GROMACS .gro file of C-alpha atoms in nm:
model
  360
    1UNK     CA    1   5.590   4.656   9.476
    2UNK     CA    2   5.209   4.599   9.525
    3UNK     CA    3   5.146   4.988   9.519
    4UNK     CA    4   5.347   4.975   9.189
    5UNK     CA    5   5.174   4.712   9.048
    6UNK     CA    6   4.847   4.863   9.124
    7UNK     CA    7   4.992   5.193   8.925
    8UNK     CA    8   5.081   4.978   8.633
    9UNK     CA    9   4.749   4.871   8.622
   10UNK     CA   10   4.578   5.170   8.682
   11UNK     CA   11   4.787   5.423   8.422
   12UNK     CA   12   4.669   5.158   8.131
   13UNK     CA   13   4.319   5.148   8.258
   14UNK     CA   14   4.269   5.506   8.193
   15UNK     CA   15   4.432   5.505   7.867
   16UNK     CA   16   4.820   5.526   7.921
   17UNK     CA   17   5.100   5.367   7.815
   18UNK     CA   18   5.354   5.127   8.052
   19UNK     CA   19   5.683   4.976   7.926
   20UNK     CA   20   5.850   4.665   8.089
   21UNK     CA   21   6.171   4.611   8.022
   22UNK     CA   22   6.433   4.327   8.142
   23UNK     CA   23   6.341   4.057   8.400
   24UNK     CA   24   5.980   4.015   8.510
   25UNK     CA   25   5.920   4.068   8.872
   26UNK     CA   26   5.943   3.744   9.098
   27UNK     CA   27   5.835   3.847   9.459
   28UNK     CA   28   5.637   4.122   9.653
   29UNK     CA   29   5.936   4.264   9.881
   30UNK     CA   30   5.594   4.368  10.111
   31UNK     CA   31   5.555   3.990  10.221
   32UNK     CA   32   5.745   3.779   9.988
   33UNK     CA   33   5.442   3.645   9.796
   34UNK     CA   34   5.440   3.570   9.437
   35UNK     CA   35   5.441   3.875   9.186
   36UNK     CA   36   5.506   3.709   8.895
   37UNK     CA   37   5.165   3.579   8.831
   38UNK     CA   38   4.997   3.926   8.915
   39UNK     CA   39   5.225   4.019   8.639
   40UNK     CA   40   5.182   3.787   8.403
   41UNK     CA   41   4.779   3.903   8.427
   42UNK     CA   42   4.842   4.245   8.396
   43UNK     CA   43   5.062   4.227   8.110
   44UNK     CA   44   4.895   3.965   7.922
   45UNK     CA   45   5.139   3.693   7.939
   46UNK     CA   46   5.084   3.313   7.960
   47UNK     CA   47   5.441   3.209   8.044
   48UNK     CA   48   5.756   3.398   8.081
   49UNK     CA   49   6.112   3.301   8.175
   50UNK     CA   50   6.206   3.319   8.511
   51UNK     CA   51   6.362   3.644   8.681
   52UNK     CA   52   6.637   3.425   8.784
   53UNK     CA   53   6.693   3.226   8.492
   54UNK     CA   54   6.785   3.452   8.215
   55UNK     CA   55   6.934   3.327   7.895
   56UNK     CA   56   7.269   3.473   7.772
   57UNK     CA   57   7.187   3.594   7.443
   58UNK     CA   58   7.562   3.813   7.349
   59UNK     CA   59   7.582   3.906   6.999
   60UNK     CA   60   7.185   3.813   6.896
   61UNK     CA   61   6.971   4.014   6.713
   62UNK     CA   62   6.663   4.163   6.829
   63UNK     CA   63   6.374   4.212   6.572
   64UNK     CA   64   6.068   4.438   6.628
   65UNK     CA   65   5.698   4.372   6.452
   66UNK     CA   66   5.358   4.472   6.466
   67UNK     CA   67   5.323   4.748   6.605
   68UNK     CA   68   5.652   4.835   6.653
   69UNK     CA   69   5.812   4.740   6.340
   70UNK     CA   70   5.969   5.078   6.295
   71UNK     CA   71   6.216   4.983   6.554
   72UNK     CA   72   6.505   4.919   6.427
   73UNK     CA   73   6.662   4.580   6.483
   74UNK     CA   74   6.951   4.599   6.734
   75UNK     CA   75   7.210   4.300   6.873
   76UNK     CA   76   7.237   4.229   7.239
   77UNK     CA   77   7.538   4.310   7.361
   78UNK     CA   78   7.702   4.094   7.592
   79UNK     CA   79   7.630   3.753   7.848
   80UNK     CA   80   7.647   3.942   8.157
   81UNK     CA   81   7.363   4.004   8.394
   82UNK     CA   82   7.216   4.324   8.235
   83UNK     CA   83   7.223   4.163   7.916
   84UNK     CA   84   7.040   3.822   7.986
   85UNK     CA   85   6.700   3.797   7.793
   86UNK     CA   86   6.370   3.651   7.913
   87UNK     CA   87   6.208   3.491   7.619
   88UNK     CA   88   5.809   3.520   7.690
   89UNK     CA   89   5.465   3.299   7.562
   90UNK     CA   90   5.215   3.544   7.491
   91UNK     CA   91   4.878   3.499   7.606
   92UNK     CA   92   4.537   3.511   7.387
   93UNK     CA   93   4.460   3.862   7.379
   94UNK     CA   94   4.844   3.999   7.368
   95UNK     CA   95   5.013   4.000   7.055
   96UNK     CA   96   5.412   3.975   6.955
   97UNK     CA   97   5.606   4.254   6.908
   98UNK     CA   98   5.957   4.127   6.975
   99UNK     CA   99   6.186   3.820   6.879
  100UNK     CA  100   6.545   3.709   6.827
  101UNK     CA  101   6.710   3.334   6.789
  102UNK     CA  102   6.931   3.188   7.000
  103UNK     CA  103   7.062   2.840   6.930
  104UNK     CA  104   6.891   2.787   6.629
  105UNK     CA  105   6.568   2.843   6.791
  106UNK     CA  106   6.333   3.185   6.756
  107UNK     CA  107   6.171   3.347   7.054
  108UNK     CA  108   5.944   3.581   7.140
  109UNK     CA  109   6.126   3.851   7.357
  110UNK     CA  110   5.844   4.110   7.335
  111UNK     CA  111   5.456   4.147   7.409
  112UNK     CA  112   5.213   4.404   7.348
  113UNK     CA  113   4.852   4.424   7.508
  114UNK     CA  114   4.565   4.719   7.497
  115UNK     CA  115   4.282   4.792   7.710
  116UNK     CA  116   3.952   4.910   7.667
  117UNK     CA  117   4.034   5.237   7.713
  118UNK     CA  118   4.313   5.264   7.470
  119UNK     CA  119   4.599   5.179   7.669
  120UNK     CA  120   4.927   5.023   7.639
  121UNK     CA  121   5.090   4.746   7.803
  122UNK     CA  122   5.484   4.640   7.700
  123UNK     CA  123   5.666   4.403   7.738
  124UNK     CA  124   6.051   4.386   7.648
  125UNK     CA  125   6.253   4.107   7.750
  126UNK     CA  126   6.616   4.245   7.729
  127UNK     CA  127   6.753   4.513   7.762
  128UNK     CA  128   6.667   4.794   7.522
  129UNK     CA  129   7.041   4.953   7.446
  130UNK     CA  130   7.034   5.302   7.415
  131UNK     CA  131   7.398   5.467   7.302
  132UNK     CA  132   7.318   5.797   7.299
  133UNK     CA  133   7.654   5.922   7.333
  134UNK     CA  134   7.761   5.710   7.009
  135UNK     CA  135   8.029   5.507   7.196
  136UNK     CA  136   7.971   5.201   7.011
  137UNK     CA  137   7.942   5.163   6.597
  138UNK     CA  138   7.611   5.057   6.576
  139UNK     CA  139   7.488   5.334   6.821
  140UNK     CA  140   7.157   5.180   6.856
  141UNK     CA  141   6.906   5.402   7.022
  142UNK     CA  142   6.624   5.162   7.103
  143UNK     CA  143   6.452   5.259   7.383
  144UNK     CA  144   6.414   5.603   7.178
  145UNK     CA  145   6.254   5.421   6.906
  146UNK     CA  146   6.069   5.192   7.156
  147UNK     CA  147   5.916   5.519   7.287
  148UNK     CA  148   5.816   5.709   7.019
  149UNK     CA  149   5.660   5.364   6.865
  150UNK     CA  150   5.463   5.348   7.130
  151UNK     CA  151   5.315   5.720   7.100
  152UNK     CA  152   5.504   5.853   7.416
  153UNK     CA  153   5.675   6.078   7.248
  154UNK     CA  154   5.453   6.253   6.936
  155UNK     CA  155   5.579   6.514   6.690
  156UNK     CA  156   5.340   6.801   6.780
  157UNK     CA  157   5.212   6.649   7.154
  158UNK     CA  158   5.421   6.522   7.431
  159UNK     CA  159   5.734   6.466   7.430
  160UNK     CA  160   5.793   6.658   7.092
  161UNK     CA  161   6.124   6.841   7.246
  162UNK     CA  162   6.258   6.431   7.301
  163UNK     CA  163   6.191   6.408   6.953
  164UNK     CA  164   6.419   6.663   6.806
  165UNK     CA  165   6.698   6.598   7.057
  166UNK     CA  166   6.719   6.275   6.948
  167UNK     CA  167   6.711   6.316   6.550
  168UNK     CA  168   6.886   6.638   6.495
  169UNK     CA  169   7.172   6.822   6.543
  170UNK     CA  170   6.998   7.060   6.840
  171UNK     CA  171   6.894   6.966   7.219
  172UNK     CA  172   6.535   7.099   7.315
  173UNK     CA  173   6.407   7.094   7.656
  174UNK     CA  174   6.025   7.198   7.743
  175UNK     CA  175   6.006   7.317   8.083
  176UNK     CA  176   5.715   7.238   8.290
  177UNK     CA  177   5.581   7.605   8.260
  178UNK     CA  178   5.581   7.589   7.858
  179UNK     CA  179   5.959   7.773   7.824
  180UNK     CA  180   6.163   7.592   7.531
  181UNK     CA  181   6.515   7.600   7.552
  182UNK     CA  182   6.776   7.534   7.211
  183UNK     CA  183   7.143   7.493   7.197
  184UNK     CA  184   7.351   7.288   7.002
  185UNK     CA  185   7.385   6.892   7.088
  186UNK     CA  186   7.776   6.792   7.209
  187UNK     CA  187   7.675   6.419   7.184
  188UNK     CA  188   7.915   6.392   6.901
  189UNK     CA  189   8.257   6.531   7.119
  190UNK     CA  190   8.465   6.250   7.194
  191UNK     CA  191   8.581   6.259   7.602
  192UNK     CA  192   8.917   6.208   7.701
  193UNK     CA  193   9.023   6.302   8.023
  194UNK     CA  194   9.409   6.229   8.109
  195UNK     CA  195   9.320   6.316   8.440
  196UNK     CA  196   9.425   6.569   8.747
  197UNK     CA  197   9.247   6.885   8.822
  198UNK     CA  198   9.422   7.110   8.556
  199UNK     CA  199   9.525   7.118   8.185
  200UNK     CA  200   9.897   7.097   8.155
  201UNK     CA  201  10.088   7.431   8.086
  202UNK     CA  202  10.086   7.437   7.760
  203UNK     CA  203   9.821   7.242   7.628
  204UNK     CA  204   9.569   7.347   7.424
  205UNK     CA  205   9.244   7.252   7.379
  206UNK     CA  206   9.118   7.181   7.051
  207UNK     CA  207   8.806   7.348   6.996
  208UNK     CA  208   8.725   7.242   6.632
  209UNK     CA  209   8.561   6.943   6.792
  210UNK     CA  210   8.300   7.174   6.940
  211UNK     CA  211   8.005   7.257   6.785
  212UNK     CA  212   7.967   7.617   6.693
  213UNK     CA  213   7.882   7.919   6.939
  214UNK     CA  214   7.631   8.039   6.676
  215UNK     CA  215   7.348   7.927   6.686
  216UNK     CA  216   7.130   7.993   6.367
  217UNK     CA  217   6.773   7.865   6.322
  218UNK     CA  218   6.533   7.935   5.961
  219UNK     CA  219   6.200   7.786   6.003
  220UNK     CA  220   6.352   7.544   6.231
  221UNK     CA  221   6.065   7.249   6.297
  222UNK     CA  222   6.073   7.251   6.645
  223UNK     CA  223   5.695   7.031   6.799
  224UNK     CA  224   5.453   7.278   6.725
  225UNK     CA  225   5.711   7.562   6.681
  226UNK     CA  226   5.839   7.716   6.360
  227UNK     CA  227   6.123   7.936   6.524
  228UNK     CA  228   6.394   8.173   6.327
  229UNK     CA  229   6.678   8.273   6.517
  230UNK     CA  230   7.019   8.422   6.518
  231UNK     CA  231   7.253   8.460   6.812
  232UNK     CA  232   7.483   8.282   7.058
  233UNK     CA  233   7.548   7.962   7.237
  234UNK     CA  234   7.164   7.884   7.356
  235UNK     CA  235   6.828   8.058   7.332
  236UNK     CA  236   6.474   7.996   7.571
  237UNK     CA  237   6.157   8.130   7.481
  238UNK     CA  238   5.794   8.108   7.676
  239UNK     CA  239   5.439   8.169   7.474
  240UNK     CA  240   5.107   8.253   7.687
  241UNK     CA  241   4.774   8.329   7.493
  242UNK     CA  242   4.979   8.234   7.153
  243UNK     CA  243   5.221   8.553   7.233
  244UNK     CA  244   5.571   8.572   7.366
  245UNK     CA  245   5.600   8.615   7.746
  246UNK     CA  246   5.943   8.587   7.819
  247UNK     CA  247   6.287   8.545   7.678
  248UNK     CA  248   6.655   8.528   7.701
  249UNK     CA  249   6.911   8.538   7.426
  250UNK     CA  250   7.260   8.545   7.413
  251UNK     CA  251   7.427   8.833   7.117
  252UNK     CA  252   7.089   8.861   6.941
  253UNK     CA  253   6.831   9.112   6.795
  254UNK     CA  254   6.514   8.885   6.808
  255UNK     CA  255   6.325   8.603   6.712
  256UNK     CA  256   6.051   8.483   6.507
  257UNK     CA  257   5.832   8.209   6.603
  258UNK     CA  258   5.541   8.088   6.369
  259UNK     CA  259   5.573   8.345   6.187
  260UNK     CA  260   5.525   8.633   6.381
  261UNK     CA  261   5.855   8.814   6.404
  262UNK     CA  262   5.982   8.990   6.744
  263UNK     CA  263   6.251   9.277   6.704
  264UNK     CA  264   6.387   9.328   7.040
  265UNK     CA  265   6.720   9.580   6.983
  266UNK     CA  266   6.911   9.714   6.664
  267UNK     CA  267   7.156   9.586   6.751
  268UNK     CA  268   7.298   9.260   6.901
  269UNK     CA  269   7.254   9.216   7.240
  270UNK     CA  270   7.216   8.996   7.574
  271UNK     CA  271   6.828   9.020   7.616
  272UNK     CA  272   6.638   8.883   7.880
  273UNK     CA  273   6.298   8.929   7.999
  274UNK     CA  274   5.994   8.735   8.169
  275UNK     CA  275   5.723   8.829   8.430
  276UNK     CA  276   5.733   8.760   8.815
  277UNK     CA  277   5.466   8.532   8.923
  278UNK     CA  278   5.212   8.705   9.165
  279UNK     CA  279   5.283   8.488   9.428
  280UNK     CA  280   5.645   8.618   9.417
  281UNK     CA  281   5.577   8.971   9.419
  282UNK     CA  282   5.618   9.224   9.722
  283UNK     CA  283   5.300   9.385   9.892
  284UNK     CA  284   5.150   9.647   9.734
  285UNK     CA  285   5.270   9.538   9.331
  286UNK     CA  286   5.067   9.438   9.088
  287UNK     CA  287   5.242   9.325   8.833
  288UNK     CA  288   5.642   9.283   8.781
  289UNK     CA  289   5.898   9.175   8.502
  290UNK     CA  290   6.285   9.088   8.539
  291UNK     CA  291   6.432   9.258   8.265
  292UNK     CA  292   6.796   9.217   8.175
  293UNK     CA  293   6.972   9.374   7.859
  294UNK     CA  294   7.336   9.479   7.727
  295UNK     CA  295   7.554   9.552   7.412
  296UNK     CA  296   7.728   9.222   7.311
  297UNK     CA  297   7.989   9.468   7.111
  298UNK     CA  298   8.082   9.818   7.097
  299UNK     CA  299   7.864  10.108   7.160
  300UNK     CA  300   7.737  10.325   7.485
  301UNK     CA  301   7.488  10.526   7.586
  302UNK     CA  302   7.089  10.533   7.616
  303UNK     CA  303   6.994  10.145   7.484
  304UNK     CA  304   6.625  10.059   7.310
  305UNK     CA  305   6.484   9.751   7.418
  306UNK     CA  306   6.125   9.663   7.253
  307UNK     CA  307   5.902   9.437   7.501
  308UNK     CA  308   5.648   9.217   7.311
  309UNK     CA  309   5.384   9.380   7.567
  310UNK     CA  310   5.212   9.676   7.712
  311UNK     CA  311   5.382   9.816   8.018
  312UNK     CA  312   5.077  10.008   8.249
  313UNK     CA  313   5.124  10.376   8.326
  314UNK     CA  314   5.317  10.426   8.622
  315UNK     CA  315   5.559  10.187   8.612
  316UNK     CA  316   5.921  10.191   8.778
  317UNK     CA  317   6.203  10.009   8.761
  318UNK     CA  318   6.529   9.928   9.022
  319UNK     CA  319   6.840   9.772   8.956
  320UNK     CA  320   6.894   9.415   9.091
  321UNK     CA  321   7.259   9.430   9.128
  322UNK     CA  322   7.266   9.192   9.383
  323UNK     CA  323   6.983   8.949   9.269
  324UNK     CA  324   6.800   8.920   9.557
  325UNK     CA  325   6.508   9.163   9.410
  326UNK     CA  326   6.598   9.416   9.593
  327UNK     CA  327   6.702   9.813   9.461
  328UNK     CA  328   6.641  10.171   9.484
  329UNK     CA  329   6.325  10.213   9.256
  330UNK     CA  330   6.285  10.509   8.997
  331UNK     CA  331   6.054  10.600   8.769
  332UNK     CA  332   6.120  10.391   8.449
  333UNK     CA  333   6.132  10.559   8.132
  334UNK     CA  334   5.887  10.384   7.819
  335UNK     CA  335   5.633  10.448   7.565
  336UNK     CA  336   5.403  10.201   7.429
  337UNK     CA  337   5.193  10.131   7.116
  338UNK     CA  338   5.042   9.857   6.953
  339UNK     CA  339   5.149   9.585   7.197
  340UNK     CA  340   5.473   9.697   7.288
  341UNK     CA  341   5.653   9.865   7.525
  342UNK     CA  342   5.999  10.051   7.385
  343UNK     CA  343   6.219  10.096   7.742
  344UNK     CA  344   6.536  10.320   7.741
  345UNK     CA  345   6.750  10.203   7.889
  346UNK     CA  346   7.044  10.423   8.058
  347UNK     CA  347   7.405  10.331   8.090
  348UNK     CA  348   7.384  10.208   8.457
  349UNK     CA  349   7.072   9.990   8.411
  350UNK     CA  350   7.258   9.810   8.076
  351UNK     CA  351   7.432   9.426   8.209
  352UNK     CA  352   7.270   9.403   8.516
  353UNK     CA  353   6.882   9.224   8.647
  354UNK     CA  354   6.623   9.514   8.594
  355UNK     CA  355   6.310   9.484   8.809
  356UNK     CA  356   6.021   9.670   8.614
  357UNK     CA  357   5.726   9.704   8.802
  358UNK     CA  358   5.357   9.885   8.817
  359UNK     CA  359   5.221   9.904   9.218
  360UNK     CA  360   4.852   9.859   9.305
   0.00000   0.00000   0.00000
């Protein structure tokens, strides 16, 4: 608890952002010294109900101002344990953010305090309901709004990809690496599960609750993306330099992303490509691409796929069938111009992993 504490103190120092929420901490589990005045000093507080002591607020109303008065108001939801709230006495250089009435009386359920540096310290005493799977009727999604209020989630920074999950009709996740993945949201699909391991004979499974397999993006305003899209079921993309670096659609043709439009195949098709980091590759490559591409309807023979990149001279290829990046290499067949590289792809190297690779 002390190391924590000392993190607390240290993310806001440097300019953060920390959120409390619930009971204030009472002891040190280190030693079993007092905590709560530490964190009463770090959070700006001059008084504070006790950990122990919560009040049952069930059916209140929690209001948001200040700085956060785009929350939207939400109503505590029951008197058990989770639900207790810890009214709070700010001290002089932390304002109110928070309150609700109980009894008659109105309290101050929420703190706010900044740093030199620019940082954030909040407090919330209750628990910030967030229904995401809208179980309840009011489906409030505080701790969303709490969030974004407090600038840890921002339309065209961090967290963007949280903010169009959570106000739109599509889930976004940003990997780590950059790569944005899109697919439709099944939030809205009520659960019912009568149980055992199977479906009865019989029983049919309605899938009008779904939400479609297509999935169809124009100008979609996705963080700092403007994406077009057509194709199936879910779609990840990866920019490096401000170009696209890999890929992977389901019964597509291409994409266009801020504007710049990439046309992978004539027709539809799975498409899949991205490059092999270096520290992956085998001795003796120097650069390598899994590649992956096939008809999503009719057709055979030779298949065009377009790469968004130039390929070096050189270059072979081997069929993964196994996926463990191992095959019998050949000499892969390309051209390139302008940026791209057009592969041909034969029959046998259409459905299955394709490494493409240039050796040193």
């Amino acid at each position: 608890m002390r190391k924590t504490m000392r993190m607390i103190r240290d993310i806001a120092e440097r300019g953060g952002t920390v959120l409390w929420t619930g009971p204030p901490p009472a002891i040190y589990h280190e030693d079993g010294r007092d905590a709560l005045s530490d964190w009463k000093s770090t959070f700006g507080i001059e008084s504070v109900r006790e950990p122990w002591n919560g009040l049952n607020a069930e059916g209140a109303a929690v209001s948001f101002l200040g700085d956060l008065k785009q929350v939207p108001t939400y109503k505590v939801l029951t008197h058990l344990l989770p639900d207790l709230v810890y009214p709070v006495e700010p001290a002089s250089e932390t304002t109110a953010v928070a309150c609700t009435r109980i009894g008659g009386e109105s309290l101050t359920l929420g703190t706010l305090k900044r740093t030199a540096k620019g940082g954030t310290l909040a407090f919330l005493g209750a628990r910030p309901r967030d229904d995401q799977s809208g179980s309840l009727p009011d489906r409030p999604r505080t701790l969303f709004h709490l969030l974004r209020a407090l600038g840890t989630y921002r339309d065209f920074g961090a967290g963007w990809a949280e903010i169009v999950s959570n106000t739109g009709g599509l889930v976004v996740c940003e990997s780590p690496n950059g790569a944005v993945t899109v697919t439709h949201h099944y939030y809205n699909v009520q659960e019912n599960w009568s149980g055992g391991f199977f479906r009865p004979e019989g029983e049919k499974f309605d899938e009008s609750v779904l939400p479609p397999s297509k999935l169809s993006l124009v100008e979609a305003k996705l963080g700092p993306y403007r994406v077009s899209y057509e194709g199936e079921r879910l779609m990840s993309f990866r920019l490096a330099g401000g170009k696209l670096a890999a890929f992977a659609g389901h019964a597509t043709t291409g994409i266009t992303i801020n504007g710049r439009e990439y046309r992978f195949t004539d027709s539809p098709c799975l498409v899949s490509f991205a490059p092999i980091p270096r520290e992956q590759l085998a001795d003796g490559v120097e650069r390598a691409w899994i590649i992956q591409c096939a008809r999503a309807g009719e057709g055979s023979g030779e298949l065009i796929l377009r790469l968004p990149f130039e390929v070096p001279d050189g270059a072979r290829w081997a069929v993964d069938a196994m996926a463990n990046g191992r095959g019998t290499p050949s000499p892969a067949s390309y051209t390139r111009a302008r940026g791209e590289t057009v592969l041909r792809l034969p029959p046998e190297m259409q459905g299955p992993a394709v490494l493409l690779f240039v050796d040193k």
